[in-house]
PDB file of C-alpha atoms in Angstrom:
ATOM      1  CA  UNK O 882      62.994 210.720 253.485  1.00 36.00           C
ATOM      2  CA  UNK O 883      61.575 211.279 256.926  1.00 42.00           C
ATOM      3  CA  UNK O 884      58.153 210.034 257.752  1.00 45.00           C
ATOM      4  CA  UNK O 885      55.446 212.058 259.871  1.00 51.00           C
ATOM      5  CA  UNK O 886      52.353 210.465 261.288  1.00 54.00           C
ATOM      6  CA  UNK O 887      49.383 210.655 258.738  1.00 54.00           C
ATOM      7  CA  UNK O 888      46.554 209.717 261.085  1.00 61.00           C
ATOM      8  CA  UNK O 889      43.290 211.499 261.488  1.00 74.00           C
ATOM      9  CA  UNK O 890      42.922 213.119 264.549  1.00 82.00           C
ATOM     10  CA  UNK O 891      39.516 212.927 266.342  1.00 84.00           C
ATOM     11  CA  UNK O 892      37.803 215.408 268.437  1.00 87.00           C
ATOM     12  CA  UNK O 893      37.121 213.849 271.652  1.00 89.00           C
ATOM     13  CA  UNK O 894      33.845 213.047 273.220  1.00 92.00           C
ATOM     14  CA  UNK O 895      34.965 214.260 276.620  1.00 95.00           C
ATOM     15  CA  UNK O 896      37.347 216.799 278.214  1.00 96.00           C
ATOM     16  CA  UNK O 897      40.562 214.876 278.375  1.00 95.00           C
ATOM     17  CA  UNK O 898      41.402 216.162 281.987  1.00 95.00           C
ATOM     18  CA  UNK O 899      38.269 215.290 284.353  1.00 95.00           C
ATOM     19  CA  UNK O 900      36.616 213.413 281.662  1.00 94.00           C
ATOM     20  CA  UNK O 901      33.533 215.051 281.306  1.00 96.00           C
ATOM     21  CA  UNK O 902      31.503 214.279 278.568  1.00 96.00           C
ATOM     22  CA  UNK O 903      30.980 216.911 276.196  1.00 95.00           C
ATOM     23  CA  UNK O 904      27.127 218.198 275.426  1.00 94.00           C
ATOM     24  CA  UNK O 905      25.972 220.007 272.098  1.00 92.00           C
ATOM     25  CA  UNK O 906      26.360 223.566 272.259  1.00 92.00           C
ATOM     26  CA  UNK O 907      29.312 223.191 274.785  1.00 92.00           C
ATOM     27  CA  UNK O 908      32.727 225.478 274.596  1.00 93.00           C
ATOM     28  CA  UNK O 909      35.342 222.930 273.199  1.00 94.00           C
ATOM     29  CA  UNK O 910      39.436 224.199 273.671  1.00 94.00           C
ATOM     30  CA  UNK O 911      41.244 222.441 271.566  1.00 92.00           C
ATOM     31  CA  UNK O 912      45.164 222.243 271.117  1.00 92.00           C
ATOM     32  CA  UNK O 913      47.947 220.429 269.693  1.00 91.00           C
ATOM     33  CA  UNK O 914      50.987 219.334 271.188  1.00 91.00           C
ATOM     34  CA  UNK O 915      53.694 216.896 270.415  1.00 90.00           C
ATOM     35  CA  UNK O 916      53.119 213.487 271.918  1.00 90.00           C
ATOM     36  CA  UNK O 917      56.221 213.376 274.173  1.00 91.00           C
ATOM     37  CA  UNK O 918      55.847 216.531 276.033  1.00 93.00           C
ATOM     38  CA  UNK O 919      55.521 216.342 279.787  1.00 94.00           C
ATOM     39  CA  UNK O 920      51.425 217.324 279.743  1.00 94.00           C
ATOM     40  CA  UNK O 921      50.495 215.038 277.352  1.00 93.00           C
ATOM     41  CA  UNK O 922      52.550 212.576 279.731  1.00 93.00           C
ATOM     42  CA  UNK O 923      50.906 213.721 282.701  1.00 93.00           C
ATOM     43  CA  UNK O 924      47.402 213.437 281.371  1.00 93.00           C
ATOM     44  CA  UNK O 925      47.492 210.212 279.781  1.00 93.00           C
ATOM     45  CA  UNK O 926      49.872 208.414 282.196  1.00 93.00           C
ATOM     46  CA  UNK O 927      47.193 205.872 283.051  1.00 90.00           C
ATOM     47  CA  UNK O 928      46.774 205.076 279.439  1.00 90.00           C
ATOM     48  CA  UNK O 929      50.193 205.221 279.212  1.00 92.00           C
ATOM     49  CA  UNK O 930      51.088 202.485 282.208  1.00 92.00           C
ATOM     50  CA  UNK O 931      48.385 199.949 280.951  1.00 91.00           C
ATOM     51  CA  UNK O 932      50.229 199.934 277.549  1.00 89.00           C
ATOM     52  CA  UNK O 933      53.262 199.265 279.274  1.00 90.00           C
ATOM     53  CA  UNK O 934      51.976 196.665 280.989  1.00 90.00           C
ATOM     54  CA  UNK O 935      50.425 195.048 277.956  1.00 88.00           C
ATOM     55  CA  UNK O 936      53.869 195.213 276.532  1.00 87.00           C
ATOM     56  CA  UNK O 937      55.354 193.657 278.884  1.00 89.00           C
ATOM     57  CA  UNK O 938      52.973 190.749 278.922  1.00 88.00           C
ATOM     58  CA  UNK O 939      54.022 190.508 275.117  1.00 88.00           C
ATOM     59  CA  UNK O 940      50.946 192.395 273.491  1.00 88.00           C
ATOM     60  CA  UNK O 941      51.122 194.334 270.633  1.00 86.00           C
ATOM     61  CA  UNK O 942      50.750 197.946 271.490  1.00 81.00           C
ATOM     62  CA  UNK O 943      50.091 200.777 268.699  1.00 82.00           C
ATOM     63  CA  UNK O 944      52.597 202.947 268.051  1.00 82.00           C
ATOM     64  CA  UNK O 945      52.100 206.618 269.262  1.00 85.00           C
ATOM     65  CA  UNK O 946      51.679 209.338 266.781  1.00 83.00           C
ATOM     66  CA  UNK O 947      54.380 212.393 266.318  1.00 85.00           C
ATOM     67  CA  UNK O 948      51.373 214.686 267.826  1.00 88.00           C
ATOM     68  CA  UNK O 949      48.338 214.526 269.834  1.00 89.00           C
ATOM     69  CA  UNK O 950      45.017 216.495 270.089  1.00 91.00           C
ATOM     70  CA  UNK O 951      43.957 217.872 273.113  1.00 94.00           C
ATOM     71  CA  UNK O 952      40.026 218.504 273.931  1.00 95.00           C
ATOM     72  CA  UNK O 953      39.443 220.594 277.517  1.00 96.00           C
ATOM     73  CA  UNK O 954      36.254 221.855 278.604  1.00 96.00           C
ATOM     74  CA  UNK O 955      36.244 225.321 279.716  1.00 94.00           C
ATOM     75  CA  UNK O 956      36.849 224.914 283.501  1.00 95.00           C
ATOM     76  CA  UNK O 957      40.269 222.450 282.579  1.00 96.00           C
ATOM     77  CA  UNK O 958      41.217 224.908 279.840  1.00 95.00           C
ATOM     78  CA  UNK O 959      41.492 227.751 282.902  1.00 93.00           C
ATOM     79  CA  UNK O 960      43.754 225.754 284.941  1.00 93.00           C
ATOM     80  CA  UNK O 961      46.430 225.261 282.801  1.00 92.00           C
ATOM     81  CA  UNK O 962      49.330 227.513 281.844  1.00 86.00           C
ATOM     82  CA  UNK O 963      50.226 227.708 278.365  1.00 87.00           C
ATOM     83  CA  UNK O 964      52.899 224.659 277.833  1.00 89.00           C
ATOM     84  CA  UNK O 965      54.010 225.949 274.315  1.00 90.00           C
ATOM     85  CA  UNK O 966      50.403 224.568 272.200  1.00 91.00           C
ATOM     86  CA  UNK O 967      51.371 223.849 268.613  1.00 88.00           C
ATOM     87  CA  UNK O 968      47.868 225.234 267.817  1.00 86.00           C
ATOM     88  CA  UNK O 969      44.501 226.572 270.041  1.00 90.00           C
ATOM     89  CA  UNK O 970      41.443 227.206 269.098  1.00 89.00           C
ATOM     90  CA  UNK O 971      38.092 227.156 270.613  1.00 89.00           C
ATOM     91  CA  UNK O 972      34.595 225.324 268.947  1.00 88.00           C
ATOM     92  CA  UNK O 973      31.394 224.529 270.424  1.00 89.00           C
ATOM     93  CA  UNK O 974      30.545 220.773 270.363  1.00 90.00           C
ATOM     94  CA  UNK O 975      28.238 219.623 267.555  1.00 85.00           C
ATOM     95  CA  UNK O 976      24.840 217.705 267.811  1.00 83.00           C
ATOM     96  CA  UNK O 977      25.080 213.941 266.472  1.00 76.00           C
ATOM     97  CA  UNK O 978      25.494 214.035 262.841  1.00 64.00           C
ATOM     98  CA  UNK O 979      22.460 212.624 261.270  1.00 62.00           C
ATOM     99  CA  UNK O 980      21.961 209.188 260.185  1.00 60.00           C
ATOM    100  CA  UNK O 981      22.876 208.176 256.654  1.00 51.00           C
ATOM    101  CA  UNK O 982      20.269 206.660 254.404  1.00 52.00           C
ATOM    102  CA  UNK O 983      21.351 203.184 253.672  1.00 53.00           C
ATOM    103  CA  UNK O 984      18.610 202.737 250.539  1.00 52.00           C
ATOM    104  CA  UNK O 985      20.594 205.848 249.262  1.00 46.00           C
ATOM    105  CA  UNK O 986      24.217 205.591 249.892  1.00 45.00           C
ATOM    106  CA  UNK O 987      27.003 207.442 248.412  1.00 41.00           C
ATOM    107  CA  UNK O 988      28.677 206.064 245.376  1.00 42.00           C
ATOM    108  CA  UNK O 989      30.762 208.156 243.737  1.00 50.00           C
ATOM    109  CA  UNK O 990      34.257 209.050 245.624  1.00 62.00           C
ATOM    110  CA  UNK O 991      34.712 212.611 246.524  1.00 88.00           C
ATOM    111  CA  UNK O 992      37.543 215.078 247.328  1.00 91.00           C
ATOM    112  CA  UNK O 993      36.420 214.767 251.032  1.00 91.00           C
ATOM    113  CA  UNK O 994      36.688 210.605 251.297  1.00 91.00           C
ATOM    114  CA  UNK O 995      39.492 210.537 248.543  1.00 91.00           C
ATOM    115  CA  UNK O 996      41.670 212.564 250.783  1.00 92.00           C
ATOM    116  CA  UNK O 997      40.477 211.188 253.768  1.00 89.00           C
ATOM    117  CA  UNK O 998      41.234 207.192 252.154  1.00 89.00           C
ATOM    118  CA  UNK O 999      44.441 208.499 251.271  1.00 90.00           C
ATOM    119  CA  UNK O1000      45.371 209.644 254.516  1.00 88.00           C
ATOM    120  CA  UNK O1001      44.616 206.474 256.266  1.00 83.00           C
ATOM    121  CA  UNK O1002      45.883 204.167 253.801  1.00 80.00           C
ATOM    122  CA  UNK O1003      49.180 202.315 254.286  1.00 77.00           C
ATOM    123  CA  UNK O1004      50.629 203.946 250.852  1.00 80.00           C
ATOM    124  CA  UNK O1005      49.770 207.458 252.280  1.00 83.00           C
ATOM    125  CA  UNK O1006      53.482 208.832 251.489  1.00 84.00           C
ATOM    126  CA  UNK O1007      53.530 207.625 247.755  1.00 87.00           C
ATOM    127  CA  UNK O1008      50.295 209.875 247.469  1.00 90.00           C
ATOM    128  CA  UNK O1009      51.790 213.022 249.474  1.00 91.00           C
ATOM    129  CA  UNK O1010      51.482 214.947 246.489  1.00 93.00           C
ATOM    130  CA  UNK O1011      47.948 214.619 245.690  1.00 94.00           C
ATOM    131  CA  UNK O1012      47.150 214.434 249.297  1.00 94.00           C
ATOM    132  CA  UNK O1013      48.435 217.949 249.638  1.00 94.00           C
ATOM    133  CA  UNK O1014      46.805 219.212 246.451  1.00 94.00           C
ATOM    134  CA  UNK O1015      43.296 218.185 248.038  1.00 94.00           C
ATOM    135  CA  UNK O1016      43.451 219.874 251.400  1.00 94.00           C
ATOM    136  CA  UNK O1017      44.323 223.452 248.972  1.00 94.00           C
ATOM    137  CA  UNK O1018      41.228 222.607 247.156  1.00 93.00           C
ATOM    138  CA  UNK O1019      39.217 221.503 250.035  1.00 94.00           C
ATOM    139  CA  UNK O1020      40.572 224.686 252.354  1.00 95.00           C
ATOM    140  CA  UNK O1021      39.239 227.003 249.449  1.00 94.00           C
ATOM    141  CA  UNK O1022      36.158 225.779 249.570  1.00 93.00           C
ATOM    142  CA  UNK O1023      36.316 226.291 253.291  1.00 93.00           C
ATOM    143  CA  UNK O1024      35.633 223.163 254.136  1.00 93.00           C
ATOM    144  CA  UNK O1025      38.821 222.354 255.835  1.00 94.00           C
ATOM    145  CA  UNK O1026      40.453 225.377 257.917  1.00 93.00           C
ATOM    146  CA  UNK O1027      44.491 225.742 258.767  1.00 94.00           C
ATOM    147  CA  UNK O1028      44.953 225.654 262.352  1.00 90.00           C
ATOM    148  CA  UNK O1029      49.368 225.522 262.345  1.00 89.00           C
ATOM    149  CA  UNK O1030      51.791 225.210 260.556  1.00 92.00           C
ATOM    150  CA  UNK O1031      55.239 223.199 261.749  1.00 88.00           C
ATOM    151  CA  UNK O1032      59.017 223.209 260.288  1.00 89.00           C
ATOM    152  CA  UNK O1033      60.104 220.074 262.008  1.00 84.00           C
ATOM    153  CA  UNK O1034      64.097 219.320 262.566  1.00 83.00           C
ATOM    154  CA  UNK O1035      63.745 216.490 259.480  1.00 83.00           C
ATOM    155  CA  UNK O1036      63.155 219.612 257.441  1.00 87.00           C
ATOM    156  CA  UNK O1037      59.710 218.458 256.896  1.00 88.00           C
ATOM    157  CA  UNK O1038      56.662 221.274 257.111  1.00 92.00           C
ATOM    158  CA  UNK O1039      53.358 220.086 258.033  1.00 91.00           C
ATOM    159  CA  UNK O1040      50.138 221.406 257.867  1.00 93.00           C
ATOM    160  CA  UNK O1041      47.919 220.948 260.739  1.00 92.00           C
ATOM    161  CA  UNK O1042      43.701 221.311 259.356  1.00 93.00           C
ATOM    162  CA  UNK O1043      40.459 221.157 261.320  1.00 91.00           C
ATOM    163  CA  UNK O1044      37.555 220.019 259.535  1.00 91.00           C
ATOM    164  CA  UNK O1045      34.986 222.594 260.561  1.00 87.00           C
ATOM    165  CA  UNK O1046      32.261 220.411 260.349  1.00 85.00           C
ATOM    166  CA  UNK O1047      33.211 216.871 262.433  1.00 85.00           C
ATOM    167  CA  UNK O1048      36.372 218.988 264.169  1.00 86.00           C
ATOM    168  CA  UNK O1049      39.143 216.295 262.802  1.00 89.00           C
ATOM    169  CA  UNK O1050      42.663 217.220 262.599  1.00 90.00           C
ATOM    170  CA  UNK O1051      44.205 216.381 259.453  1.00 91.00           C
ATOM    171  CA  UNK O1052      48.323 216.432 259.623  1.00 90.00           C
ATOM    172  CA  UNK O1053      48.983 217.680 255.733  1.00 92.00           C
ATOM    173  CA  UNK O1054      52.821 217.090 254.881  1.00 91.00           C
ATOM    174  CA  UNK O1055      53.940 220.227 252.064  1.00 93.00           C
ATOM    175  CA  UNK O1056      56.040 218.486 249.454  1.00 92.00           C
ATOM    176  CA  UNK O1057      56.381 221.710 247.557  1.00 92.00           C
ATOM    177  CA  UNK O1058      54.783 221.077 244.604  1.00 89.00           C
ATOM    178  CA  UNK O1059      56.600 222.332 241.062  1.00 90.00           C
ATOM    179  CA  UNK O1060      54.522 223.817 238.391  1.00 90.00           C
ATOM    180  CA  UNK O1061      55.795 220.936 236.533  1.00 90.00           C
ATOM    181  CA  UNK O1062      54.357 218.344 239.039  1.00 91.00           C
ATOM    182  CA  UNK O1063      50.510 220.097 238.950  1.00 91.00           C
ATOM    183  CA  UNK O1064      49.303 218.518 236.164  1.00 92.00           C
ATOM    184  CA  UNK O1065      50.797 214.730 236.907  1.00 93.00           C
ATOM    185  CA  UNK O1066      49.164 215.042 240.386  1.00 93.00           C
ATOM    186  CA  UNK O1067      45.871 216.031 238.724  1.00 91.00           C
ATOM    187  CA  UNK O1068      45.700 213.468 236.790  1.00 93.00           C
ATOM    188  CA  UNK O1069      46.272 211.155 239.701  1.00 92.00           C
ATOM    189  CA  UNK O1070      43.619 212.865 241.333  1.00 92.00           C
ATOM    190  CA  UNK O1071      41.495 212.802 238.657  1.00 91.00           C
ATOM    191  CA  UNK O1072      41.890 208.614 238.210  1.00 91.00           C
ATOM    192  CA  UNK O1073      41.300 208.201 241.879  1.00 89.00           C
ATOM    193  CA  UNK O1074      38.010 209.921 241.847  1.00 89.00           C
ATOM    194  CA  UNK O1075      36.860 207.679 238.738  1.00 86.00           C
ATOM    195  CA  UNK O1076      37.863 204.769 240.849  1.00 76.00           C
ATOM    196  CA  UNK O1077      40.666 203.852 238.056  1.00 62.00           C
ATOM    197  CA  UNK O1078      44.153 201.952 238.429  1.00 47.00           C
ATOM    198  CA  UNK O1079      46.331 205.012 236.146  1.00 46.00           C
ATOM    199  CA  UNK O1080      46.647 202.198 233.534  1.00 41.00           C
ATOM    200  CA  UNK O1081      46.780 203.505 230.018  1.00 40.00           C
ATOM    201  CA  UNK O1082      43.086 203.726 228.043  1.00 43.00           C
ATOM    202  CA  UNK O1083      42.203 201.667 225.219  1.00 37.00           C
ATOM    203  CA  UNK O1084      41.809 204.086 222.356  1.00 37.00           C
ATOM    204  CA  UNK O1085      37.896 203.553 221.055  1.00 42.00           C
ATOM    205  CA  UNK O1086      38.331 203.048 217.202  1.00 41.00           C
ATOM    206  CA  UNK O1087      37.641 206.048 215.608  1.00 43.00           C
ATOM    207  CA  UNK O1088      38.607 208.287 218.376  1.00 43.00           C
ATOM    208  CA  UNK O1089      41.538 209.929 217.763  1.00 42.00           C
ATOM    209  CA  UNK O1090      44.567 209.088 221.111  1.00 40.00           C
ATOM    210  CA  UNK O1091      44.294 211.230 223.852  1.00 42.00           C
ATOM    211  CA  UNK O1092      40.493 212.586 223.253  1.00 42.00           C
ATOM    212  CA  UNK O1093      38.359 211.663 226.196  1.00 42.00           C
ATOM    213  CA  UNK O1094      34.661 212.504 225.586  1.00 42.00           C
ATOM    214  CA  UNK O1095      33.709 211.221 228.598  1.00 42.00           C
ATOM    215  CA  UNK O1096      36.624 212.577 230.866  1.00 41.00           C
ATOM    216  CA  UNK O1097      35.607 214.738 234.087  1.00 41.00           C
ATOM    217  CA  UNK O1098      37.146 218.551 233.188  1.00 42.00           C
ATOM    218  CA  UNK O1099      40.863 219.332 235.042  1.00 40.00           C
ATOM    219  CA  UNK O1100      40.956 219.405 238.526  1.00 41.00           C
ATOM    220  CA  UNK O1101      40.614 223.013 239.662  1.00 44.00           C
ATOM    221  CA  UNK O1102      44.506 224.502 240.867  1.00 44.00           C
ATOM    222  CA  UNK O1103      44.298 226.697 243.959  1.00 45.00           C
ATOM    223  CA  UNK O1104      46.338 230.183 243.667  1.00 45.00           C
ATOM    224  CA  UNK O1105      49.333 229.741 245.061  1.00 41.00           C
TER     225      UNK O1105
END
């Protein structure tokens, strides 16, 4: 099966043309594009010739991703002609997210950091299923928005989301769920949260198997 890139993508700090940085409360244009068309060549061709050079002097360089994210400020954005974007949209540039309380961290996984540990996990396509189950219930509660959507020539589609609040692009590969794979990816959903392996339970004595007093209730199904 073909294999997209399941890395996060970042909204920059700066306009990725002159480099400005961005302030709070600045216009943000953001786009998508795929990493080996000429603009994306063009504007990170300096990046682009120090990795060759590193290569050459036998470094290990990353490998690029299938698509890139774009951040312009305004006065870039005007400049350019439309190259065929993947996706556009326009934000304004948050202030610093506010500093986590370290006497009071967070314990318990959630849908957010499940899906978010998923995606940047090495075993992210054997958990394309519940990956994909968790941006539905995450874009319902409008915490993720769809920006594009993408047929590629592997015959994969892709989902591009923006987190609305930190602006990340999430690439979300559809692996057409069945009504008959909902409730197995639930329940894989539902032993991730609770930190769990998927082993089978020990059956308490006196509790008849496959009663769970203590189980969290079904993960909610998005209409489809």
């Amino acid at each position: 099966m073909a294999r997209i890139d399941w890395n996060i993508h970042s909204r920059g700090s700066s306009c990725i043309r002159c480099e400005t940085p961005f302030e709070p409360g600045n216009p943000v244009r953001s786009a998508v594009l795929p990493f080996e068309h000429p603009l994306v060549r063009e504007l990170l061709a300096r990046k682009l010739a120090e990795e060759q050079k590193n290569r050459q002097e036998g470094a290990t360089v990353k490998p690029h991703p299938d698509y890139i994210r774009l951040d312009f400020c305004d006065a870039c954005w005007k400049q350019l002609q439309n190259p065929g974007w993947i996706s556009v949209w326009k934000s304004v540039f948050p202030e610093p997210p506010e500093k986590s309380d370290p006497a009071n961290p967070l314990k318990k996984e959630t849908m957010e950091s499940l899906l978010r540990s998923l995606l940047e996990g090495d075993d992210a396509e054997n958990h394309c299923t519940a990956i994909y189950l968790l941006a539905l219930q995450l874009e319902r509660k409008r915490i993720l928005v769809e920006r594009a959507v993408r047929h590629t020539e592997d015959g994969l589609t892709i989902h591009f989301y923006e987190h609305r609040r930190s602006g990340d692009i999430l690439l979300i590969r559809d692996p057409h769920l069945t009504d008959a794979q909902i409730p197995e990816t639930q329940a894989e959903i539902e032993r991730l949260l609770n930190g769990t392996d998927g082993s089978p339970e020990t059956t308490e004595p006196g509790q008849p198997s496959g009663q769970n007093d203590g189980a969290p209730p079904a993960t909610e199904v998005p209409p489809s």
